[in-house]
Coordinates of C-alpha atoms in Angstrom, one line a residue:
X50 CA 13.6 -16.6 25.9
X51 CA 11.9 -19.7 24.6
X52 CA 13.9 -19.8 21.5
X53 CA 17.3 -19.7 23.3
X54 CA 18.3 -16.8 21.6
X55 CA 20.3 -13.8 23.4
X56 CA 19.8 -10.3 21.7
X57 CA 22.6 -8.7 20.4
X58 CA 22.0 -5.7 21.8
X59 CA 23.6 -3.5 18.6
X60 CA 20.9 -4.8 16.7
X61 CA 18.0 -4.5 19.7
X62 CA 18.6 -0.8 20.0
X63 CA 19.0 -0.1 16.1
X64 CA 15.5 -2.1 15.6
X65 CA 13.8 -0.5 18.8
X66 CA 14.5 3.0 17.6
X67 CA 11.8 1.8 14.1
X68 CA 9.6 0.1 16.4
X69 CA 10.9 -3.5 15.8
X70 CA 10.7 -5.5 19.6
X71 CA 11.5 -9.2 20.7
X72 CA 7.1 -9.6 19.3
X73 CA 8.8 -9.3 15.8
X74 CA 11.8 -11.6 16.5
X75 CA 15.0 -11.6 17.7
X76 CA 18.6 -12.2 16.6
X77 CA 22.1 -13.3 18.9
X78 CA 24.7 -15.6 18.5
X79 CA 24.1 -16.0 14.8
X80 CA 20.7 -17.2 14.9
X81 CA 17.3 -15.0 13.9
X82 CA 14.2 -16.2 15.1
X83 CA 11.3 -14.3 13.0
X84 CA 7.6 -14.6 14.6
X85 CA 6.8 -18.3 15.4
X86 CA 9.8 -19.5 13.0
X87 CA 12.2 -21.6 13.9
X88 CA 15.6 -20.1 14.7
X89 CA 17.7 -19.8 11.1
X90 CA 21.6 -19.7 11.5
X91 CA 22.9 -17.3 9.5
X92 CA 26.8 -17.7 10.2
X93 CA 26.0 -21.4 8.1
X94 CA 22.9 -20.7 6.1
X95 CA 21.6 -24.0 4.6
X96 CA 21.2 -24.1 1.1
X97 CA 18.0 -25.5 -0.9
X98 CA 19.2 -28.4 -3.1
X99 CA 21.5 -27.8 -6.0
X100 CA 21.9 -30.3 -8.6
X101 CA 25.0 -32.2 -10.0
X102 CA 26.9 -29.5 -12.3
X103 CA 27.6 -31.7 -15.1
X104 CA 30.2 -33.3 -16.6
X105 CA 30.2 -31.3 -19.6
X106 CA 30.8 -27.6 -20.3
X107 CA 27.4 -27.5 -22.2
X108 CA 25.5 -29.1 -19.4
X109 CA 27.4 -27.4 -16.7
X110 CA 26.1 -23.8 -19.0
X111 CA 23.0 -24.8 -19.1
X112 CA 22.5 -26.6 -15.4
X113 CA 23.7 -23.1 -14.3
X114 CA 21.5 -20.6 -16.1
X115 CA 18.7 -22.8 -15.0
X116 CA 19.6 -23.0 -12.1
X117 CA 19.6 -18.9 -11.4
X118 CA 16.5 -18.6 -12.9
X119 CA 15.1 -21.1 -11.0
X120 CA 16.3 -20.3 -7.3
X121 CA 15.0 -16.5 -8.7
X122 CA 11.1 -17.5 -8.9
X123 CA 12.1 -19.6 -5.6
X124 CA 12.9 -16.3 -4.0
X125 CA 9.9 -14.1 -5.5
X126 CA 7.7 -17.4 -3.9
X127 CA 9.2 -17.4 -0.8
X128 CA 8.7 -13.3 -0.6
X129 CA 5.0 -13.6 -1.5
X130 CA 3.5 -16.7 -0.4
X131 CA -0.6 -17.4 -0.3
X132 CA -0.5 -17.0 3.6
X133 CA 1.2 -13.6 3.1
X134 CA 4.2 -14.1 5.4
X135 CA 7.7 -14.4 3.8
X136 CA 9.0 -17.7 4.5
X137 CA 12.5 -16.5 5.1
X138 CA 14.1 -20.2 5.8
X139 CA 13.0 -21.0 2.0
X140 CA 14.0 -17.2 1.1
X141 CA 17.5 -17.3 2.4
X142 CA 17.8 -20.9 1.1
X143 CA 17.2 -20.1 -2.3
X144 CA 19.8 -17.3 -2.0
X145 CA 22.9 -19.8 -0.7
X146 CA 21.5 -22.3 -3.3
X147 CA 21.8 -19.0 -5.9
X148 CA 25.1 -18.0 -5.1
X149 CA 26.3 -21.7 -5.6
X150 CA 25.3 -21.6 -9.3
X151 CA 26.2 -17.7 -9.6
X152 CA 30.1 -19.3 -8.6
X153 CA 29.8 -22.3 -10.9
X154 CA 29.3 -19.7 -13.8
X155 CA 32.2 -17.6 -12.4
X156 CA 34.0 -20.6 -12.5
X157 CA 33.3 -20.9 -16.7
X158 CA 34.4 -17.3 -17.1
X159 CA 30.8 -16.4 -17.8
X160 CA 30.4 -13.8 -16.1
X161 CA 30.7 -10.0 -17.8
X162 CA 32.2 -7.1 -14.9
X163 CA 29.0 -5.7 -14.6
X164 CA 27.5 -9.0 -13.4
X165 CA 30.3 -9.7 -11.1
X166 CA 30.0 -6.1 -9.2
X167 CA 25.8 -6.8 -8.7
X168 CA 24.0 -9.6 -8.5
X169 CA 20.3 -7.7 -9.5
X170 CA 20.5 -9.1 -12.9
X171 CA 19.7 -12.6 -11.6
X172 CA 16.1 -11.5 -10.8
X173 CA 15.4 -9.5 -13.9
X174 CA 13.9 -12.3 -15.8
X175 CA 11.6 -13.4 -12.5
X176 CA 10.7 -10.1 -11.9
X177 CA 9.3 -9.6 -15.4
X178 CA 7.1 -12.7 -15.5
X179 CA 5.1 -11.3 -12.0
X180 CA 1.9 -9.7 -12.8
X181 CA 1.3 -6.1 -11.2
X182 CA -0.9 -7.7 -8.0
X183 CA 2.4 -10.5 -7.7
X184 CA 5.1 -7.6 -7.9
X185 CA 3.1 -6.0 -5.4
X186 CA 3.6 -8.4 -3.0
X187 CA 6.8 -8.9 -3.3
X188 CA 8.0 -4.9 -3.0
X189 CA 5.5 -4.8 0.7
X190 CA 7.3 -8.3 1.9
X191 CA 10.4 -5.8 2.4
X192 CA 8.2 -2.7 4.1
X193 CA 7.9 -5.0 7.2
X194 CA 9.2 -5.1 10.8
X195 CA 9.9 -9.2 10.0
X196 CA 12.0 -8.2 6.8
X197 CA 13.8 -5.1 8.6
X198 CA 15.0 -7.1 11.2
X199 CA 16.6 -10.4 8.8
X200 CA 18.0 -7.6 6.9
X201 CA 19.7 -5.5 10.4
X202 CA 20.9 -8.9 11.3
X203 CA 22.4 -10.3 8.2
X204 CA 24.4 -7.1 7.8
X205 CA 25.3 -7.2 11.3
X206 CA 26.3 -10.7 11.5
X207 CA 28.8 -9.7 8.4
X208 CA 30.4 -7.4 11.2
X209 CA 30.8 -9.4 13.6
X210 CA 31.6 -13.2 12.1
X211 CA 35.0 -13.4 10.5
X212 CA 33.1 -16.2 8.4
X213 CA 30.5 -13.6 7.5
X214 CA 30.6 -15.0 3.5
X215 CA 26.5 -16.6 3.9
X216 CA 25.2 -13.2 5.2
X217 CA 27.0 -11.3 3.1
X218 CA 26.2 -13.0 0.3
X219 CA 22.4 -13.3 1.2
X220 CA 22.0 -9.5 2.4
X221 CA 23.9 -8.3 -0.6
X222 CA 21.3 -10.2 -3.1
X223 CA 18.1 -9.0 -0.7
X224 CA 19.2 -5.4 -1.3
X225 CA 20.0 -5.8 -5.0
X226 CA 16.9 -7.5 -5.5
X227 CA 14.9 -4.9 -3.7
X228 CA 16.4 -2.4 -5.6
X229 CA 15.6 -4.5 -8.8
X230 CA 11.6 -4.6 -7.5
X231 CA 12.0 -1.1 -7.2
X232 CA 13.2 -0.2 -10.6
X233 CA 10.5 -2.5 -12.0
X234 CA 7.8 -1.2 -10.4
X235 CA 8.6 2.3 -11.4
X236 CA 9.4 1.4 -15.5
X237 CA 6.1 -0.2 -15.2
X238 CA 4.6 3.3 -14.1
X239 CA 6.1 5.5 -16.5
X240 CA 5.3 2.8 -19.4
X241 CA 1.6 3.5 -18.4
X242 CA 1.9 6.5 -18.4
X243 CA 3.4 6.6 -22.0
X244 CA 1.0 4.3 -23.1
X245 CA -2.3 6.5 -21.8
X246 CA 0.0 10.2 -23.0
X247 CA 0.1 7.8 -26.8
X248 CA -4.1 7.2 -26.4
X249 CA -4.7 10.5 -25.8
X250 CA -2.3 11.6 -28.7
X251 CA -1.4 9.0 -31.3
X252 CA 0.4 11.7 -33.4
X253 CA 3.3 11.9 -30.9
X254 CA 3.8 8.0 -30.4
X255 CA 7.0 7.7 -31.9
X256 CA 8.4 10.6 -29.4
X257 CA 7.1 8.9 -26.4
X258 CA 7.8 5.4 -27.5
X259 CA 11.6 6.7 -27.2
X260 CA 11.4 8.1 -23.7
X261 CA 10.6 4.4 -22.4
X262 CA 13.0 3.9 -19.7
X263 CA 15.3 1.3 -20.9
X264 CA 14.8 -2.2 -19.4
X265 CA 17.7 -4.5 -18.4
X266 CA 17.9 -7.3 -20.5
X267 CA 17.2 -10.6 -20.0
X268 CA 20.7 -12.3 -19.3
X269 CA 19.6 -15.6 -20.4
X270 CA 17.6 -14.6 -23.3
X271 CA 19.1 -17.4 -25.5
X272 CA 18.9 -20.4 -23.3
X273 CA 16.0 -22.6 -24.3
X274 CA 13.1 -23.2 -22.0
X275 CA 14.8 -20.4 -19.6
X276 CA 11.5 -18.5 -19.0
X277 CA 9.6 -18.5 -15.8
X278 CA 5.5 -18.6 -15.3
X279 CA 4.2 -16.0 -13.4
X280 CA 2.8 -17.1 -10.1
X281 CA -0.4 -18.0 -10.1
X282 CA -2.7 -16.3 -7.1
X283 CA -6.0 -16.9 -8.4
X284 CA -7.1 -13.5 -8.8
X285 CA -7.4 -10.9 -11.6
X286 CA -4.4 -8.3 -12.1
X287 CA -4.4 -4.5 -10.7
X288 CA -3.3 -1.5 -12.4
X289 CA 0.0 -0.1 -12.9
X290 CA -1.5 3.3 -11.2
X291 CA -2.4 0.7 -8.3
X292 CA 1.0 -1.0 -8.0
X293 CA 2.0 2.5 -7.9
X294 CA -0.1 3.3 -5.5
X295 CA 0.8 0.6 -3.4
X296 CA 4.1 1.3 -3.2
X297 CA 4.0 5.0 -2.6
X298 CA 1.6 4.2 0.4
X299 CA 3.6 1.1 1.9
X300 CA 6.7 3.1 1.5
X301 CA 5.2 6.4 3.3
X302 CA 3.6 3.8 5.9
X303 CA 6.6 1.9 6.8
X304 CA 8.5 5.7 7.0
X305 CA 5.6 6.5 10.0
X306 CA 5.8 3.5 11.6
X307 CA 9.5 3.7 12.1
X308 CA 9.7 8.0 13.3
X309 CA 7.1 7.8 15.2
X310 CA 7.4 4.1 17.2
X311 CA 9.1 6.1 20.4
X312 CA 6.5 8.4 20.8
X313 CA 3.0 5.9 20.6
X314 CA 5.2 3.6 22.9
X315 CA 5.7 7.0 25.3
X316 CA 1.8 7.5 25.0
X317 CA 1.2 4.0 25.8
X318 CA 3.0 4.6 28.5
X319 CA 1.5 7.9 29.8
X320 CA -1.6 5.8 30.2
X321 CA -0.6 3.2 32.0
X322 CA -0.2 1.3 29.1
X323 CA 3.1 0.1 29.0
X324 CA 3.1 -3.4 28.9
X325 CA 1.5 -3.5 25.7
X326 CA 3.3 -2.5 22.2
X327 CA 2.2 -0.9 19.2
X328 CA 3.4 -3.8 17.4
X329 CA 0.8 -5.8 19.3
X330 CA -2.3 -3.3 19.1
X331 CA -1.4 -3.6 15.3
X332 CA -2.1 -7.2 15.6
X333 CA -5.2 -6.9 16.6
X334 CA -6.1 -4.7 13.6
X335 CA -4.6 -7.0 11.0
X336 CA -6.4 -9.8 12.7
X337 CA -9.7 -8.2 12.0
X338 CA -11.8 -9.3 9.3
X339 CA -11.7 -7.0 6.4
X340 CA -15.5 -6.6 5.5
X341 CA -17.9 -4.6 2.4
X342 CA -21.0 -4.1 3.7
X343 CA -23.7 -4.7 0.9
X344 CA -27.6 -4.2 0.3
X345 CA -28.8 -7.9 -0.6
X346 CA -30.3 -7.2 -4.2
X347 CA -26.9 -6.0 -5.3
X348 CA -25.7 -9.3 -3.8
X349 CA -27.8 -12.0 -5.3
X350 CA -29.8 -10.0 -8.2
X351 CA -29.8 -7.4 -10.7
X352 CA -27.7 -7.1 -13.3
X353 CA -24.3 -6.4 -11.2
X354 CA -25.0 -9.3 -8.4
X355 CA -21.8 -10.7 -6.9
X356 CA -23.2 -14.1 -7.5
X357 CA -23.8 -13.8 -11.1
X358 CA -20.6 -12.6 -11.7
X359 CA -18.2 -13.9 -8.5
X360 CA -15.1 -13.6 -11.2
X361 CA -15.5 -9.7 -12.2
X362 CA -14.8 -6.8 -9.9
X363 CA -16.7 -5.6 -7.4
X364 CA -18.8 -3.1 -8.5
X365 CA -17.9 0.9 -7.8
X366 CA -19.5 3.8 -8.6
X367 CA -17.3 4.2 -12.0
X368 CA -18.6 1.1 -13.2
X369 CA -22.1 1.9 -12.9
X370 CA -21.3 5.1 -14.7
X371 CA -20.2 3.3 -17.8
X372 CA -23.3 1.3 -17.9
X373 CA -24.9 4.8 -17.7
X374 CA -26.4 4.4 -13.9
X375 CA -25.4 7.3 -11.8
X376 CA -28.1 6.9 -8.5
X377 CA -26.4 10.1 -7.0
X378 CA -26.3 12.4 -10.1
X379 CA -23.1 13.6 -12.0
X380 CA -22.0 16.0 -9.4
X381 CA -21.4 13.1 -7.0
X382 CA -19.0 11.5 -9.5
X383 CA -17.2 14.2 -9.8
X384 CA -17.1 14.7 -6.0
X385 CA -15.3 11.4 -5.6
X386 CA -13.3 11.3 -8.5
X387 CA -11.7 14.5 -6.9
X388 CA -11.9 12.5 -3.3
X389 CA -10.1 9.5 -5.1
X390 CA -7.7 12.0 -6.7
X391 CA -6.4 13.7 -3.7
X392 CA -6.2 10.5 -2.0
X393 CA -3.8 8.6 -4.5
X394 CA -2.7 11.3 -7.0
X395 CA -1.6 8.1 -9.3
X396 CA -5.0 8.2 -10.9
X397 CA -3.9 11.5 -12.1
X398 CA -2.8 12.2 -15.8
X399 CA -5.5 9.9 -17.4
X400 CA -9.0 9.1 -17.7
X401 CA -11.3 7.2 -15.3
X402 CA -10.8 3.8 -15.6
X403 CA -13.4 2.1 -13.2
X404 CA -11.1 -0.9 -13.1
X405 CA -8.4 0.5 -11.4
X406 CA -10.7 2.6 -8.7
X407 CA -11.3 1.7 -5.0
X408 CA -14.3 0.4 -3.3
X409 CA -15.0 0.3 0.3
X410 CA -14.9 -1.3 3.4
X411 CA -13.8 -1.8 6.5
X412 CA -12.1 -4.0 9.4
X413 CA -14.3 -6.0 11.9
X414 CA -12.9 -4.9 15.2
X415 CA -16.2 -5.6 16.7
X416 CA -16.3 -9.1 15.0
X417 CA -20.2 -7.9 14.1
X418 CA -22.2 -10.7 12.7
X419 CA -22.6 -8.9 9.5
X420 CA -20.1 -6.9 8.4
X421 CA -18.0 -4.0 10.4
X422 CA -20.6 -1.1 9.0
X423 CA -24.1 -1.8 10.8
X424 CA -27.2 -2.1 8.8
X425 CA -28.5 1.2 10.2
X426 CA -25.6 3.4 8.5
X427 CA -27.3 2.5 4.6
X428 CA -24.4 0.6 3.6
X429 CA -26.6 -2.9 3.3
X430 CA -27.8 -5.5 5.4
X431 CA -25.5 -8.2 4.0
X432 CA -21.7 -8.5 3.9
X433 CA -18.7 -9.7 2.0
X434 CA -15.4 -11.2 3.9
X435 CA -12.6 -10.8 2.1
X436 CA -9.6 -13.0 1.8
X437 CA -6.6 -12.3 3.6
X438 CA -4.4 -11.4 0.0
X439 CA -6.9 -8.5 -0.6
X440 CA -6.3 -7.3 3.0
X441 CA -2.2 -7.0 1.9
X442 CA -3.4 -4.9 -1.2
X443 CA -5.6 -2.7 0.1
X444 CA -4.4 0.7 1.7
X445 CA -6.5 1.8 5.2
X446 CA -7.4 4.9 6.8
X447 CA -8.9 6.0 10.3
X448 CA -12.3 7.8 9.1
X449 CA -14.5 7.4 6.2
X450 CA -12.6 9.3 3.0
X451 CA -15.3 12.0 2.6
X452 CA -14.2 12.9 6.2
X453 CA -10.7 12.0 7.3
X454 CA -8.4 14.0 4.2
X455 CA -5.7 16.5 5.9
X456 CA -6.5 19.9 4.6
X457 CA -4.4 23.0 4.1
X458 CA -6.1 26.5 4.1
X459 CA -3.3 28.9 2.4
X460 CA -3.5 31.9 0.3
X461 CA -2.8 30.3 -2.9
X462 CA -5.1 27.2 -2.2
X463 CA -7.9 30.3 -1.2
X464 CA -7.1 32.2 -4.4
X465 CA -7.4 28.7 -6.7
X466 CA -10.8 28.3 -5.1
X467 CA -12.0 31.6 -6.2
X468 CA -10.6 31.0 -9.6
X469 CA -12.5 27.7 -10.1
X470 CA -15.8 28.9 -9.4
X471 CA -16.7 30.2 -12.7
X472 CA -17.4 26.7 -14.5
X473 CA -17.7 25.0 -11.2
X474 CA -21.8 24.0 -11.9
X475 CA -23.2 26.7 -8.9
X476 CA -25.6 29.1 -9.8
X477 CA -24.2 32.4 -11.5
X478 CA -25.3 34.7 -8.0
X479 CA -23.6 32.4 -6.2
X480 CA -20.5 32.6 -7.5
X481 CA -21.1 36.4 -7.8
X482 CA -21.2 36.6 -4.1
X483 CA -18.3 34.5 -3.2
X484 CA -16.1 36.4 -5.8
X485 CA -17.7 39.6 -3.8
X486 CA -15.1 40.4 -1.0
X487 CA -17.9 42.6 0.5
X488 CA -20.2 40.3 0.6
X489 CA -21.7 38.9 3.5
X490 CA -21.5 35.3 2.2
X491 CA -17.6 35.9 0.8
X492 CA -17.1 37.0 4.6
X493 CA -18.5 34.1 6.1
X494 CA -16.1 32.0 4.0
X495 CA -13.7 34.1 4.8
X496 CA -13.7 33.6 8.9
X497 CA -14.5 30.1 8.2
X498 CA -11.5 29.7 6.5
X499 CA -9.5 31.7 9.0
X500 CA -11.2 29.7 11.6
X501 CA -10.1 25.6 10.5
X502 CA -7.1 27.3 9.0
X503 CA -6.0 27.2 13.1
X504 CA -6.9 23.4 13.7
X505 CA -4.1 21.2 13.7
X506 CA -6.4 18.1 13.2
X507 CA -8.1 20.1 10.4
X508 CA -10.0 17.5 7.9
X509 CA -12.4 17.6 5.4
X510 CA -15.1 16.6 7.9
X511 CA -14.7 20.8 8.2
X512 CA -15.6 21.1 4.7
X513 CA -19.1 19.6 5.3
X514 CA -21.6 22.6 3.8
X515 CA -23.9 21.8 7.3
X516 CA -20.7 22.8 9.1
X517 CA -20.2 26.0 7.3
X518 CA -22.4 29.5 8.4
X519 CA -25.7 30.0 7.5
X520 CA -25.3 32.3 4.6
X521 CA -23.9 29.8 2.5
X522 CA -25.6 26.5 3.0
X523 CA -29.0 28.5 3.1
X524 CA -28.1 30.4 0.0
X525 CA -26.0 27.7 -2.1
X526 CA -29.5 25.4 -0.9
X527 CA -32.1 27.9 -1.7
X528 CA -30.8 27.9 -5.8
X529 CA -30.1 24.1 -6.6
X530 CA -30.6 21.2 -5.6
X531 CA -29.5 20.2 -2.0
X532 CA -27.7 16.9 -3.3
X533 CA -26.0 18.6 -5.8
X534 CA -25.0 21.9 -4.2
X535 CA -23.6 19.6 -1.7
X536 CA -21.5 17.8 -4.3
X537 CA -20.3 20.4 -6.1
X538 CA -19.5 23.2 -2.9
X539 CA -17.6 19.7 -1.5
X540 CA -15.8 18.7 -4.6
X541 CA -14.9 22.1 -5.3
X542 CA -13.3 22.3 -1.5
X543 CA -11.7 19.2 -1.9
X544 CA -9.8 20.1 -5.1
X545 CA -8.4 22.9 -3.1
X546 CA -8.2 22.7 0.1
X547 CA -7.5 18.9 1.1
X548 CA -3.7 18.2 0.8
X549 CA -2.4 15.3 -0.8
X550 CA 1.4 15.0 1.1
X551 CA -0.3 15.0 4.5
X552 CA -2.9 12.9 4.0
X553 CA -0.6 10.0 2.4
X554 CA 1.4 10.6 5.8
X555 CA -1.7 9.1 7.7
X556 CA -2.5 6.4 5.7
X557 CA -1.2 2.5 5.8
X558 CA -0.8 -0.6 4.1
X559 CA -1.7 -4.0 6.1
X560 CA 2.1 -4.9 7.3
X561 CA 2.6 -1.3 8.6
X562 CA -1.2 -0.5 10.1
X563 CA 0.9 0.6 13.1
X564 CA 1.1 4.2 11.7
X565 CA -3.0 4.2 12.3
X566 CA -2.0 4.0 15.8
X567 CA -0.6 7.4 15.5
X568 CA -3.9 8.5 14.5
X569 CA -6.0 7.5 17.1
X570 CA -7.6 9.5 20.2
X571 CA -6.7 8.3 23.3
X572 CA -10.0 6.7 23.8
X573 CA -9.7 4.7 20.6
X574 CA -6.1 4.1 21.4
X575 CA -7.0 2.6 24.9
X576 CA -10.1 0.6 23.8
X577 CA -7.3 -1.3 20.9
X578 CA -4.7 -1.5 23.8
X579 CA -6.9 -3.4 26.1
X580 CA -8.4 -5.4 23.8
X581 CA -4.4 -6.1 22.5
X582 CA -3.7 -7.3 26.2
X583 CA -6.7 -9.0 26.8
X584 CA -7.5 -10.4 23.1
X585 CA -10.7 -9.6 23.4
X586 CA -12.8 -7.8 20.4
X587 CA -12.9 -4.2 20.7
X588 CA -15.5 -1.9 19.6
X589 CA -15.3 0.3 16.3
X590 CA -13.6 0.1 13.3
X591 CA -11.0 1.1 11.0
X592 CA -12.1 2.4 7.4
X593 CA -10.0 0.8 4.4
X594 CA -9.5 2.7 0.7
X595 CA -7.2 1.1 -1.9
X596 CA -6.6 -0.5 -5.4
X597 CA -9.5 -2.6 -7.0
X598 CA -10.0 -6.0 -5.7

């Protein structure tokens, strides 16, 4: 290899087995090489600089805490830079430079037992000051194949090296840290949650305020001048249902990618594929141009135009409803709040806030000169590219999200559905007919049902009214509206029928778009292949949903 590097092979069979090859990196003899980085010795990792301790106990104090604190932002930074790739020489740097002034402190009896058996406390203070979008980044900088592979090779280099003390150090921190993000991310959650369950009933605030989950102090709470600015990214904060969000999906995406690497390389190779990997039809994909196809009023004029306001959200359908603007009627709203709910069941538990909801787009695979979605399809003749940060936050699926939700026909889902007719907005004979098990329409559900019940690739394309037999889109049709019997029959469907577990299973963040490999036909599949070994733009495109902009 270029880099001079041999592969251990331990660590090239634990890696291949999650789908982690020589185009990710490699490590031997004590060095990792990640992507185009330079090789980074990890039997003698070199520190960032640390300043003189002191001469003084005060100073040396002081120097110390500072120093923690410091190396801690250092490390969030290095995990979520503007580029979006951890820079892991920085990273690791930080973490030597860390565990200098974590000894000096040792040294000064300073440190308590608990601080002495885990070194997650460092990162508390850091971790508070990131805003939702920044502790975002940092939890999917360890979902990737470059992250999985320092942290194989840092653990087995403590194995192998009787001077193991760097790694071990340095992969003891990453894990404690992670674990830290983790915790953080999930009191955030529950502490919006308490905050929307004390909205909705002030009367029980002082009951909820004490199930709070307790958060870990900040260590240097006394030392003055100790507190950290969040990073700044230029962009406006997501949700805590959305950081939620994101880390139920890039968790669930990182889990695909790894179980099912060995089979898409085996299909690759079925098709005389072989040569190429998933790793590197992934690429390709998160190479693309992430696009929003948009009619040009909404772009330059009206009240909502991108251009008059370039610093607010982009506008969704949940917005225009609080200005009162509903162009497909109430029934559509509540179609795709049901679509958004089965999607990300985070949104769950609380009012609509528009904020926090999705809007659409897709990647350019076909590197179209305006946008991935052609002018024909309705979407608008005018296009937005958006910047490579929004790409890492926003979660993608294979098909448009009306269409590609997994589905589950059972008898209790078929027995909810029957229940929620009456108040479900269709006309009282309509109802009466599908509640009729001799009915002609109630039997037509029936072996519809029965029928997509059977399909292993059973989406809610099948729960399309045009797709359904005659006696219900003609009847449903011939009593309301056709764009609101639509609506309704679909939203109603949805609620039931379309199954939130499996669907998460097929959808992916940016660094783990590998598991929409495992999605693909074998047409689509070979058209991404070729245009992986050839690097040449390939035709179609890959549908995106995810947290607000």
């Amino acid at each position: 290899m270029s880099s001079g590097i041999q592969w251990d092979a331990t660590v090239r069979q634990q890696l291949a087995t999650r789908g982690v090859d020589e185009s990710t990196g490699v490590y031997g003899g004590h060095k990792v090489k990640i992507g185009k980085g330079s090789p980074i010795r990890l039997d003698e990792i070199k520190s960032a600089q640390v300043p003189y301790a002191g001469y003084h106990t005060v100073q040396k104090v002081a120097r110390g805490k500072a120093g923690i604190q410091q190396c801690a932002q250092k490390t969030l930074q290095a995990l979520s830079t503007a580029s979006g790739k951890a820079d892991f020489k920085e990273l690791l740097g930080q973490l030597k430079a860390m565990q200098t002034h974590y000894e000096r402190l040792g040294a000064l009896g300073l440190l308590s037992a608990a601080q002495k058996e885990s070194t997650g406390w460092m990162f508390a203070s850091a971790l508070k000051g990131l805003s939702n979008a920044q502790l975002a980044a940092v939890f999917q900088s360890f979902t990737t194949s470059e992250m999985d592979l320092l942290q194989t090779a840092l653990m087995r280099e403590g194995q192998i090296n009787t001077k193991n003390a760097d790694a071990a150090q340095a992969a003891e921190k990453l894990f404690d840290l992670q674990a830290m993000v983790i915790k953080e991310i999930n009191d955030r959650s529950i502490n919006a949650q308490i905050d929307d369950a004390i909205a909705a009933s002030p009367k029980n605030t002082l009951t909820l305020e004490a199930s709070r989950p307790q958060s870990m102090a900040d260590p240097f709470s006394g030392l003055e001048g100790a507190g950290l600015q969040t990073l700044q990214n230029g962009t406006g904060d997501i949700s805590a249902a959305n950081l939620h969000i994101l880390t139920e999906v890039g968790s669930s995406a990182q889990h695909q990618r790894e179980v099912n690497s060995a089979k898409e390389q085996a299909r690759l190779q079925a098709r005389d594929l072989g040569n190429v990997t998933v790793k590197q039809m992934a690429d390709v994909l998160r190479s693309a141009e992430l696009t929003v196809n948009i009619q040009t009023e909404h772009l330059i004029g009206g009240d909502n135009s991108i251009f008059d306001h370039p610093d607010d959200p982009l506008v969704n359908i949940f917005h225009l409803s609080d200005q009162g603007i509903k162009p497909h009627g109430e029934s559509y709203n509540t179609l795709r709040d049901n679509v958004e709910k089965k999607f990300f069941p985070e949104f769950g538990g609380h009012a609509i806030k528009a904020d926090e909801r999705p809007v659409y787009g897709a990647l350019n695979l076909g590197k179209r000169k305006v946008g991935a979605i052609g002018s024909a399809t309705g979407y608008g003749s005018s296009a937005i590219v958006l910047k490579p940060h929004v790409a890492k936050r926003a979660t993608y699926i294979m098909d448009d999200t009306f269409l590609g939700g997994k589905i589950a026909i059972t008898p209790e889902r078929r027995e909810n559905f029957f229940k929620l007719l009456d108040g479900s907005g269709l006309p009282a004979e309509i109802i009466r007919g599908l509640k009729d098990p001799g009915s002609q329409m109630r039997r037509d559900l029936d072996a519809y049902l029965d029928k997509i019940a059977g399909e292993p690739d059973g989406s809610t394309a099948m729960l399309d009214l045009e797709k359904m037999p005659e006696s219900l889109s003609s009847a449903v049709f011939s009593n309301i509206h056709p764009r609101d019997a639509e609506h309704i029959m679909k939203a109603l469907l949805t609620e039931c029928f379309m199954d939130a577990e499996s669907t998460r299973s097929i959808m992916a963040t940016h660094d783990n778009l590998e598991t929409l490999i495992s999605n693909m036909n074998d047409v689509d599949g070979n058209s991404l292949a070729l245009a992986a070994q050839k690097k040449i733009s390939v035709d179609g495109r890959g549908c995106l949903i995810g947290a607000q902009y």
